[in-house]
Coordinates of C-alpha atoms in Angstrom, one line a residue:
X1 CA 5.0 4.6 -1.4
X2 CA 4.8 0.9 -2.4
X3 CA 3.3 0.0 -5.4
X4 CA -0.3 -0.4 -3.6
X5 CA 0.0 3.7 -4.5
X6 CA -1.3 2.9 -7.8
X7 CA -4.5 1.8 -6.7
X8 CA -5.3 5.6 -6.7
X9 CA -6.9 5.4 -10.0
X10 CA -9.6 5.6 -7.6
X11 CA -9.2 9.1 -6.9
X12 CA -8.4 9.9 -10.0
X13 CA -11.7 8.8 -11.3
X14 CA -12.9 10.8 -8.0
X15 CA -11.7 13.7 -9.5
X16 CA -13.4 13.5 -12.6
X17 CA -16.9 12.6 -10.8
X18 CA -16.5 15.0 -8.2
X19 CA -19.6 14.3 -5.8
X20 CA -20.7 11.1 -7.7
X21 CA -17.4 9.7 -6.9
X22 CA -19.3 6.7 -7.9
X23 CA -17.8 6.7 -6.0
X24 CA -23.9 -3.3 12.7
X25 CA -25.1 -6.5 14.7
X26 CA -23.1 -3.6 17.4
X27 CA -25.4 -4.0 20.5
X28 CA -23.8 -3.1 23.6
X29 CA -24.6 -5.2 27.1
X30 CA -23.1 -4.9 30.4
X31 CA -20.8 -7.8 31.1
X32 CA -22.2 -10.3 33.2
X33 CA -22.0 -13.6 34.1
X34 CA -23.9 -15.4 31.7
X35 CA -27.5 -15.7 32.2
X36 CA -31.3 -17.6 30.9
X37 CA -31.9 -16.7 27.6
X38 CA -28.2 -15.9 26.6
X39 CA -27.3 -17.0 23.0
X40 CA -24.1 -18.7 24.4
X41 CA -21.5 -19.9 26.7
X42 CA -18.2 -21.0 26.7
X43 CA -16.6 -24.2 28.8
X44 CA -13.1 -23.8 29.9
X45 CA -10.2 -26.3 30.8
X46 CA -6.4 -26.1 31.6
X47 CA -4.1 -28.2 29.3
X48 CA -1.4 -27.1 31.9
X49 CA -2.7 -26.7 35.5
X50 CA 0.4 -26.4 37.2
X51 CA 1.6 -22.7 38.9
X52 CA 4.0 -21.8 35.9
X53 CA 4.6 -23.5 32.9
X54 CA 6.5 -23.5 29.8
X55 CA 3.1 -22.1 28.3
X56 CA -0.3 -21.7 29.3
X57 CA -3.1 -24.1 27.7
X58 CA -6.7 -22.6 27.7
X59 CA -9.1 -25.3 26.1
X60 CA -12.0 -23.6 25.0
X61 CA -15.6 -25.0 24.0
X62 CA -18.0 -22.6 22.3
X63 CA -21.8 -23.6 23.0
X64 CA -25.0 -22.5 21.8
X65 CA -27.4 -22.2 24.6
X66 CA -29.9 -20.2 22.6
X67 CA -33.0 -20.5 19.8
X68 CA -30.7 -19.4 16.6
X69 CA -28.2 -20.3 14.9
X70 CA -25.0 -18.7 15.3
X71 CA -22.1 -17.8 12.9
X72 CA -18.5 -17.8 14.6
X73 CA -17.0 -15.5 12.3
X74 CA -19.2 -12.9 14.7
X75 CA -17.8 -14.7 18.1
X76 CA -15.4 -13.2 19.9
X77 CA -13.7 -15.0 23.2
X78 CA -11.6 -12.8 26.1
X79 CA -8.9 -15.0 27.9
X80 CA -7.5 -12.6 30.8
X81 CA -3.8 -12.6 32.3
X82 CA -0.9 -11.1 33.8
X83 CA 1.7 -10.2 31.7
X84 CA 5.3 -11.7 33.1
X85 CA 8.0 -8.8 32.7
X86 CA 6.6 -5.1 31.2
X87 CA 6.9 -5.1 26.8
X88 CA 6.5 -9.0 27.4
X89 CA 5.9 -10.6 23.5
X90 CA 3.7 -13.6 23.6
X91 CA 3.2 -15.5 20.8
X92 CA 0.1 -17.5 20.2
X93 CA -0.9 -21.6 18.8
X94 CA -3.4 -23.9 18.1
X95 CA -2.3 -27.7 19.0
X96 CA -5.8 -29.0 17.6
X97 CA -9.1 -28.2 17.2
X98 CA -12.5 -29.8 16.0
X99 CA -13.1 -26.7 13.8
X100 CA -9.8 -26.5 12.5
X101 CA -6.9 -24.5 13.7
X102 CA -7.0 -22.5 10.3
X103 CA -10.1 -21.6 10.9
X104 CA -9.3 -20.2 14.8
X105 CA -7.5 -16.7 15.5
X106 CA -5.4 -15.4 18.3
X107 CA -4.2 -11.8 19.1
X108 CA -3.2 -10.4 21.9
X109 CA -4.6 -7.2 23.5
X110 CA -3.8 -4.9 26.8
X111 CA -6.1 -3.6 29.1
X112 CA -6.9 -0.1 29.5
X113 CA -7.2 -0.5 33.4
X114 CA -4.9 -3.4 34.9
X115 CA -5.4 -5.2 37.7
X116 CA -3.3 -7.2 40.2
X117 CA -4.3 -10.2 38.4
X118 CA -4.7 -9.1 34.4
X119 CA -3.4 -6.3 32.1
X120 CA -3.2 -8.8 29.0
X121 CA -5.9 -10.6 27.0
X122 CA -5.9 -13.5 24.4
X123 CA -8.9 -12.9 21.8
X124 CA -9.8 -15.9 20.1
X125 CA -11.8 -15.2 16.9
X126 CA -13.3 -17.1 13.9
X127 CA -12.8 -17.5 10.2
X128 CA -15.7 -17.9 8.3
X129 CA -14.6 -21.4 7.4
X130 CA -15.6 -22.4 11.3
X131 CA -18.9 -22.2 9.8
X132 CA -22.0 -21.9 12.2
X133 CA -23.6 -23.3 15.4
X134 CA -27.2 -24.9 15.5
X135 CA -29.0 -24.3 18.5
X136 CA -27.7 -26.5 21.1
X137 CA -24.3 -27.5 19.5
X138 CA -20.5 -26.1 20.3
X139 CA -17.7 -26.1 18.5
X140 CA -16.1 -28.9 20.2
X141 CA -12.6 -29.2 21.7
X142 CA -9.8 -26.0 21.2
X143 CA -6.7 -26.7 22.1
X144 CA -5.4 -23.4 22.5
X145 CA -2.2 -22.4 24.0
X146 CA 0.3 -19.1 24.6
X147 CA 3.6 -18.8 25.5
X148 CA 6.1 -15.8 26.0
X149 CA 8.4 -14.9 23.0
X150 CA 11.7 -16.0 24.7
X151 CA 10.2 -19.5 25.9
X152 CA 11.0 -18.9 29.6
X153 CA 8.1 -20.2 31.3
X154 CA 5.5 -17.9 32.4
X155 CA 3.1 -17.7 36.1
X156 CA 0.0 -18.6 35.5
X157 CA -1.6 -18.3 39.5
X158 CA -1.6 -14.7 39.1
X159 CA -4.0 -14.9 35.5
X160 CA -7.6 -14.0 36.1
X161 CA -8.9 -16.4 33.6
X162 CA -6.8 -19.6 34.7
X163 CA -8.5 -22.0 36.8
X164 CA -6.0 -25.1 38.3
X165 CA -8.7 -27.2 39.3
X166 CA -10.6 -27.1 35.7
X167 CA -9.2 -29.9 34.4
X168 CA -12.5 -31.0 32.9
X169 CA -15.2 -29.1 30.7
X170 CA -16.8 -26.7 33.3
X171 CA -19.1 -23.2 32.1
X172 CA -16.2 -20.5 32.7
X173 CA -17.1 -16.8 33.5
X174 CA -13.9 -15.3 33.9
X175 CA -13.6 -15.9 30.2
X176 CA -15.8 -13.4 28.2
X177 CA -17.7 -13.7 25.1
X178 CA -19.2 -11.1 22.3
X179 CA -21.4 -12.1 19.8
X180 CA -21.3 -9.2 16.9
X181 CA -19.7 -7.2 19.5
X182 CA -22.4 -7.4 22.4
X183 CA -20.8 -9.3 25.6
X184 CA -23.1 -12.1 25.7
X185 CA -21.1 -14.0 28.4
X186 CA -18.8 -13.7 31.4
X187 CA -17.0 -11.1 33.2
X188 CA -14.2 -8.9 32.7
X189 CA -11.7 -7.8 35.0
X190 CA -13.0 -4.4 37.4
X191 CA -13.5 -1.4 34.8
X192 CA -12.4 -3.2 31.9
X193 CA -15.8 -4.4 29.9
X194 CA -15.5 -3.1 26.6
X195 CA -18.8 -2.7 25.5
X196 CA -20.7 -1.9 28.8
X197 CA -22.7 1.6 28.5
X198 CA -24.6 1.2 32.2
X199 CA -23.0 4.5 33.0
X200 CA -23.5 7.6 30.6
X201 CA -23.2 10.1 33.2
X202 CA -20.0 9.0 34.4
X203 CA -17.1 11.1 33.0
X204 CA -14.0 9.2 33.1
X205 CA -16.2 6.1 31.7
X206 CA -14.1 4.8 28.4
X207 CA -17.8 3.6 27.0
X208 CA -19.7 7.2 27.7
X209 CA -21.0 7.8 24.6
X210 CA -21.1 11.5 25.7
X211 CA -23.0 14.6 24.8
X212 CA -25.2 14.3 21.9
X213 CA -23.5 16.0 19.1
X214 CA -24.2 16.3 14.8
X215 CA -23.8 12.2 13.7
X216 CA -24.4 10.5 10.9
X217 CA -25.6 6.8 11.8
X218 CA -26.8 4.5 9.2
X219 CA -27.8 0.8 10.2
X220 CA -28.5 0.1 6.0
X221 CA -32.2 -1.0 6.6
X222 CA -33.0 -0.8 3.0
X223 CA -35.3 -3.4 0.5
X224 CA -32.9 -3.0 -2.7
X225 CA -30.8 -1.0 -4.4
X226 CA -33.5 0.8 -5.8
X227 CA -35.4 1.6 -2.5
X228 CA -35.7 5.5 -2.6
X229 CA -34.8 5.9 1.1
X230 CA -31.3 5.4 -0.1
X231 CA -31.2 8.6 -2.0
X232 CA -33.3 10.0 0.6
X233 CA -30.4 9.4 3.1
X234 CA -27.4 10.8 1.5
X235 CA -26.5 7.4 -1.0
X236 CA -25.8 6.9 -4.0
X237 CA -25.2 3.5 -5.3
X238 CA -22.3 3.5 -8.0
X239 CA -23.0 3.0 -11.9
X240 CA -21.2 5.2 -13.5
X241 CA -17.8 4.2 -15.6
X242 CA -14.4 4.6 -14.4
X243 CA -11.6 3.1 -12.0
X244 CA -10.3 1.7 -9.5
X245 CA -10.6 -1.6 -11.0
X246 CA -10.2 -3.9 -14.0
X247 CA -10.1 -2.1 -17.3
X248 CA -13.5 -2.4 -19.3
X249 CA -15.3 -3.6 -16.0
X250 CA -19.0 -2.2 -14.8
X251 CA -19.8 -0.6 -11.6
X252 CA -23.5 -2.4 -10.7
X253 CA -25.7 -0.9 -8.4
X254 CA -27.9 -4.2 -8.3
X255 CA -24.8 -5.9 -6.8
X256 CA -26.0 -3.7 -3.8
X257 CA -28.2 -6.0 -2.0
X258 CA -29.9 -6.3 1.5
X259 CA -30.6 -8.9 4.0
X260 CA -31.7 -10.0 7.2
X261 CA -29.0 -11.8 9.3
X262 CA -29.8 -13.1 13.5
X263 CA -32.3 -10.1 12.8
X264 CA -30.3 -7.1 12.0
X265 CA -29.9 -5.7 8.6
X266 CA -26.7 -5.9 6.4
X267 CA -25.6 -4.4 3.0
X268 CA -24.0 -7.2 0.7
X269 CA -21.3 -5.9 -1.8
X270 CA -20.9 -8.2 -4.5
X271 CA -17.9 -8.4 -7.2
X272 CA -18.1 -11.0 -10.3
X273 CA -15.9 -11.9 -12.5
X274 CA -15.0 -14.6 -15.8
X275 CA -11.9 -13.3 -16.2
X276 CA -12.0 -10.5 -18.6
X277 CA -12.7 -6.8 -17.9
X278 CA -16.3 -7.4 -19.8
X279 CA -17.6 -9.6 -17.7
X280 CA -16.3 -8.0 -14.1
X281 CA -18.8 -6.8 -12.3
X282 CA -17.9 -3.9 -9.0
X283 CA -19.9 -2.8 -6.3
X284 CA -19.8 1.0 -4.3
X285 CA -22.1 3.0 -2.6
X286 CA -20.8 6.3 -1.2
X287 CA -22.7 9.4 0.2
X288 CA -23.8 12.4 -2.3
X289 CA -22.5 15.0 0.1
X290 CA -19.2 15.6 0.8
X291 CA -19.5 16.9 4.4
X292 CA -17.4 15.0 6.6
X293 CA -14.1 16.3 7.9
X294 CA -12.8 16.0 11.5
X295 CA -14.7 13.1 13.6
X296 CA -14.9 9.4 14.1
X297 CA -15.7 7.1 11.3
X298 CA -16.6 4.1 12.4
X299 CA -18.0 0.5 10.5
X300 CA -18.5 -3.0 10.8
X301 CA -17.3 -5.0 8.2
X302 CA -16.9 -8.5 7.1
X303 CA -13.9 -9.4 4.9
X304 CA -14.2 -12.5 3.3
X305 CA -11.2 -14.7 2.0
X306 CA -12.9 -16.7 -0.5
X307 CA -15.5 -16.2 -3.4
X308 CA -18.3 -17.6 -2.2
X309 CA -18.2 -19.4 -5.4
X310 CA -16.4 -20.6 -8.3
X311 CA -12.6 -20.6 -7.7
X312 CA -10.4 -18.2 -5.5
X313 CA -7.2 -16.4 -5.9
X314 CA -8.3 -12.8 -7.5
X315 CA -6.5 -9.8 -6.6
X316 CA -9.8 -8.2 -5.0
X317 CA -9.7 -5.0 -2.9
X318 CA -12.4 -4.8 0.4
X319 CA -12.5 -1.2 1.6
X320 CA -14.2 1.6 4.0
X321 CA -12.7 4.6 3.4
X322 CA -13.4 8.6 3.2
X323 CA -12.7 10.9 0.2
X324 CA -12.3 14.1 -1.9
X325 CA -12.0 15.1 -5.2
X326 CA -8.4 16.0 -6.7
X327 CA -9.1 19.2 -8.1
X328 CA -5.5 19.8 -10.1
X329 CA -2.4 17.3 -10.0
X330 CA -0.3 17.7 -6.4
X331 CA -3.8 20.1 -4.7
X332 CA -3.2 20.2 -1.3
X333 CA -6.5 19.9 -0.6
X334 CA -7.0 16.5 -1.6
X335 CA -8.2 14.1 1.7
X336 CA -8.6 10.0 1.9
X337 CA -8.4 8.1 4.5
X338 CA -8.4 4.0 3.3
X339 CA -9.1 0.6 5.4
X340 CA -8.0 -1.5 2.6
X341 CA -8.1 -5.7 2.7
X342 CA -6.5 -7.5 0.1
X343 CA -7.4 -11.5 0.8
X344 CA -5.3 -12.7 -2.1
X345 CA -2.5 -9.8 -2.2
X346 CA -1.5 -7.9 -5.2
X347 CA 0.2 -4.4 -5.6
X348 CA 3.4 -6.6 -5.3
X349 CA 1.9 -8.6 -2.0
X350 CA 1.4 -11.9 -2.3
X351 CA -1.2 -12.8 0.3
X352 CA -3.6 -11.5 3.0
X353 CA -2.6 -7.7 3.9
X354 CA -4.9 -5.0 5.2
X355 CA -3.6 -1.6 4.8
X356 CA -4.8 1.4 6.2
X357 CA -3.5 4.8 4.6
X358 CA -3.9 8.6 4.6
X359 CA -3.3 11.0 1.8
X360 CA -2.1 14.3 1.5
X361 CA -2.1 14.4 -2.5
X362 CA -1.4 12.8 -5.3
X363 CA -0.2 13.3 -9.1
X364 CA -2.2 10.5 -11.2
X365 CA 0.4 11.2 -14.8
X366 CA 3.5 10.2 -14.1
X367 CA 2.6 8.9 -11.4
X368 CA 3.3 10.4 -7.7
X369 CA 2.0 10.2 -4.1
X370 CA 2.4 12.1 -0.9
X371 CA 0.5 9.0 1.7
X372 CA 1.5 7.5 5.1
X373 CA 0.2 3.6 5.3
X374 CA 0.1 1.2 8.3
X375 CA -0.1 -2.7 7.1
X376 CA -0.7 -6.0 8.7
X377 CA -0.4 -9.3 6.6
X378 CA -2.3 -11.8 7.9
X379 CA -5.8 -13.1 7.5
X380 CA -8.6 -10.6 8.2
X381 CA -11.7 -13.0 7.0
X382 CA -14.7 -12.4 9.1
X383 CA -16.5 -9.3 11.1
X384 CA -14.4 -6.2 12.1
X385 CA -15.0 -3.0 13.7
X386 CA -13.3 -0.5 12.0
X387 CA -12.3 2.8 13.5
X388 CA -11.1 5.9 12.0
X389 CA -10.7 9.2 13.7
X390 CA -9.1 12.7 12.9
X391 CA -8.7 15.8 15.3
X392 CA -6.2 18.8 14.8
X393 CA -3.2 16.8 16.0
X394 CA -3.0 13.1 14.1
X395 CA -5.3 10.6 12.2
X396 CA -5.7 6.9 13.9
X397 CA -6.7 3.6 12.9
X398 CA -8.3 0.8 15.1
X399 CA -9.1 -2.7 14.6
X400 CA -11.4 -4.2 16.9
X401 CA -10.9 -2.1 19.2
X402 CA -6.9 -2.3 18.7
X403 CA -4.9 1.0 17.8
X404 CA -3.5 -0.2 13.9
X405 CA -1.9 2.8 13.3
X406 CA -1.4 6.4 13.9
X407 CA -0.8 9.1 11.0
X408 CA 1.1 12.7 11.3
X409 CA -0.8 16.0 11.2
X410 CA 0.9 16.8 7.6
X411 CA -2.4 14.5 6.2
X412 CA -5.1 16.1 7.9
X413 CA -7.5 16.9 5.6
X414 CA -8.5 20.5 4.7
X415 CA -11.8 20.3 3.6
X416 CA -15.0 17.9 3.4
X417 CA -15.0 14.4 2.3
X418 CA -17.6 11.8 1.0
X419 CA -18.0 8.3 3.2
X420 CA -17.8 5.1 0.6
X421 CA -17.4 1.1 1.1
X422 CA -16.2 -0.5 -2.3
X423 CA -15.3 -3.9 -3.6
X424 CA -13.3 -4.1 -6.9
X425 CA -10.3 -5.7 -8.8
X426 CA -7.1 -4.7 -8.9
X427 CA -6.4 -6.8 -12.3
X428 CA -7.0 -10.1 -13.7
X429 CA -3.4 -11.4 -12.7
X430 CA -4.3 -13.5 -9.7
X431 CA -6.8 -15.9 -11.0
X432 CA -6.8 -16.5 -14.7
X433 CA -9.3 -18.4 -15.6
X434 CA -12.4 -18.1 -17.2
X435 CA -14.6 -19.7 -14.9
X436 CA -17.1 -17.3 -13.4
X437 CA -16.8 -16.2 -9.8
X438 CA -18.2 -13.9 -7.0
X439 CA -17.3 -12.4 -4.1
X440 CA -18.8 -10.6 -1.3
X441 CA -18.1 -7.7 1.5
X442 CA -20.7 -6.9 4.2
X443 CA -21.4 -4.4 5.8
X444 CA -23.7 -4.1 9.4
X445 CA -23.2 -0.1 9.9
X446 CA -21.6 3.0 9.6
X447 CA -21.1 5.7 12.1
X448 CA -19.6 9.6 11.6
X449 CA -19.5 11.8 14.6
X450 CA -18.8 15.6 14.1
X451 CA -15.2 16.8 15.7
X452 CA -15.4 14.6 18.1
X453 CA -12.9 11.4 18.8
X454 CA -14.4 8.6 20.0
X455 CA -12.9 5.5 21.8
X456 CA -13.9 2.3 20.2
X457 CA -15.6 1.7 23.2
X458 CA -17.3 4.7 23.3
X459 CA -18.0 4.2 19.3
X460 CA -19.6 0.6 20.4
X461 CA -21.7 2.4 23.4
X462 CA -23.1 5.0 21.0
X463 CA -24.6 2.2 18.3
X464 CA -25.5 0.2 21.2
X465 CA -27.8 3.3 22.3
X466 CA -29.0 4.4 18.6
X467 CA -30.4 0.2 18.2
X468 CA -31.9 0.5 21.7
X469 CA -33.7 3.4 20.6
X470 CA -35.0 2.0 17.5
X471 CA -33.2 4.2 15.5
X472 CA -32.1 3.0 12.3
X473 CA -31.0 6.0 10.2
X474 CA -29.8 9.5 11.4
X475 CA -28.3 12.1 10.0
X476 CA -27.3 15.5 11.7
X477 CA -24.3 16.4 10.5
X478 CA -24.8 20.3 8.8
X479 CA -23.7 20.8 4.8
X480 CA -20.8 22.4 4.1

């Protein structure tokens, strides 16, 4: 494939390590109008009240109505409509914004169950440029607007979200908010709340988590990278030598790091650099076992565009992905299965791309790959949930809940594989100087479940239920 191929150095070094490869806030609510106590609300107006329209304006205000301050790059807003024709394109703008219109997002969804009045959705999302909300503050004006592909004008009556007489500021329920992925505000359209697990006995609910089954489920509650629970649990935090990565650089486990954020725990990756392989500095932590096969892999993850300090432009990789070792050049037994974000491009890209990317086998010298890869280029900076699942039939990606791509049966994998998050550099070419920077990737959770494909909705419903319970690590997924 392209020549992002040759970032395999990773499993090459895989195969040489074998089993040391060296190689989230998810908490599901029913949706509801928004209620005392909630951590925020959004106002709603129409830049374009009128029946139809060359495009339809929602203004937005985000507002914190709670007792913490709140980061936007974990908000989430739901605009629900009618689509005008059946493959409709819309394409989606910012006119102006307090915030920033760089730092606002738009993509367009469609809803598993229509209704007479929505079977589309805008999402508006946050960069982490937007910055944060002190109790009490909102974002101030969004001038947001959407408008079909072709330019003929679309209906707007028939949206569940519009409102014709909300020409001013008013709180706005038929819009919907998730805050790290709970719906904190608003309601959905009938039997189309994504994150809603009210109703486990219910078969033909999309959320039913469903029988229990073998899962690993790790929410990273851990002091250090030294805190022996780690080990305990299946880790290992990476130190020994070897690629992906800048030649001469270090893998260092005390990169690992830990932290409370709106009271949930999260694993910080860190990757330094001042320009020359000696000083780079990579971060991984994958498990010791390599168990894991067919399933759901699921994590929330926050990419970040920029260092968070010293200057940008590095060729840095941001990953979740599953493994096995190569045992000879071309095995056929070789498995990965790659979420891969590159914020400043490289292999031949040159900006944002996120790849995802399954591999039947690979020869590391001369150089050749058997892989299938799905790509988006455009800015992924901020919280993601990231979905991964594998049955007898095909391998498929999801982005927030969005099917990203689907992958034949010729790349299912035929044996066990290891779970790993790294962060690394793919050379020195991007930024040159010598000026020392870092860089970080989070990470809130990470979910397997044993031969059985999730939903992402069902995947949000089942770490919603392991948090309610107070369950923070769990592993029952059999060796071998």
């Amino acid at each position: 494939m392209k020549s992002h191929a040759k970032s395999r150095l990773r499993a090459a070094a895989a195969a040489a390590v074998t089993v040391a490869l060296g190689c989230t806030a998810l908490a599901a609510v029913p949706t509801a109008a928004s209620a005392a106590g909630e951590p925020i609300a959004v106002q709603y107006r129409t830049g374009a009240s009128g029946a139809s329209a060359d495009q339809s304006e929602p203004w937005l205000k985000v507002r914190n109505t709670g007792s913490e301050s709140v980061q936007l790059s974990d908000v989430k807003i739901r605009y629900y409509f009618k689509g005008d024709a059946v493959g409709e394109a819309y394409r989606f703008a910012c006119s102006w914004a307090v915030k920033g219109c760089g730092n606002i997002t738009g993509t367009f969804g469609t809803l598993a169950h229509p209704t007479a009045t929505a079977d589309r959705y805008l999402e508006i999302g946050f960069t982490s440029g937007a910055g944060s909300l002190a109790p009490g503050a909102d974002t101030g004006d969004m001038q947001l607007r959407f408008y079909r592909a072709n330019w003929q004008p679309l209906v707007q009556s028939d949206d569940y979200s519009f409102g014709a007489g909300a020409t001013a500021y008013t709180d706005w329920t038929k819009v919907t908010a998730q805050l790290g992925g709970a719906t904190v505000w608003g309601t959905a359209p009938e039997g189309n709340d994504p994150t809603d697990p009210t109703d486990p006995t219910d078969p033909t609910d999309p959320t039913d988590p469903g029988e229990d089954g073998p899962a690993l489920f790790d929410d990273f509650n851990y002091s250090g990278h030294t805190d022996p629970l780690i080990a305990a649990h299946g880790w290992s935090v990476r130190s020994n030598a070897g690629g992906p990565g800048v030649p001469g650089a270090t893998w260092a486990p005390d990169k690992v790091t830990f932290a409370t954020q709106s009271g949930n725990s999260v694993m910080n990756l860190e990757t330094s650099t001042a320009g020359t392989g000696e000083s780079t500095k990579q971060t991984e932590i994958l498990t010791q076992s390599m168990k894991f096969r067919n399933g759901t892999y699921a994590a929330r993850v926050k990419f970040n565009d920029a260092p968070k300090s010293g200057p940008d432009g590095d060729h840095l990789v941001q990953t979740f992905f599953t493994i096995n070792d190569l045992k000879a050049p071309m095995a056929d037994d070789y498995a990965e299965y790659d979420f891969e974000y590159l914020p400043n491009g490289g292999w031949g890209e040159s900006g944002n791309i996120l790849y995802t990317t399954s591999w039947e086998t690979y020869r590391p010298d001369p150089w050749e790959a058997v892989n299938q890869h799905t790509e988006s280029r455009q800015s992924y900076a901020g919280w993601h949930d990231l979905v991964v699942t594998i049955d007898n039939n095909a391998i498929t990606y999801y982005v927030d809940g969005q099917l990203f791509g689907t992958h034949s049966a010729a790349y299912l994998p035929e044996r066990g594989m290891s779970i790993n998050f790294n962060q690394w550099l793919i050379d020195l070419a991007g930024q040159t100087s010598t000026t020392p920077r870092a860089y970080d990737q989070q990470v809130d959770y990470v979910l397997h479940v044993k031969d059985r494909v999730l939903t992402p909705a069902q995947v949000n419903a089942k770490v919603a239920a392991l948090r309610a319970a107070g369950t923070t690590f769990q592993d029952t997924v059999p060796a071998g």
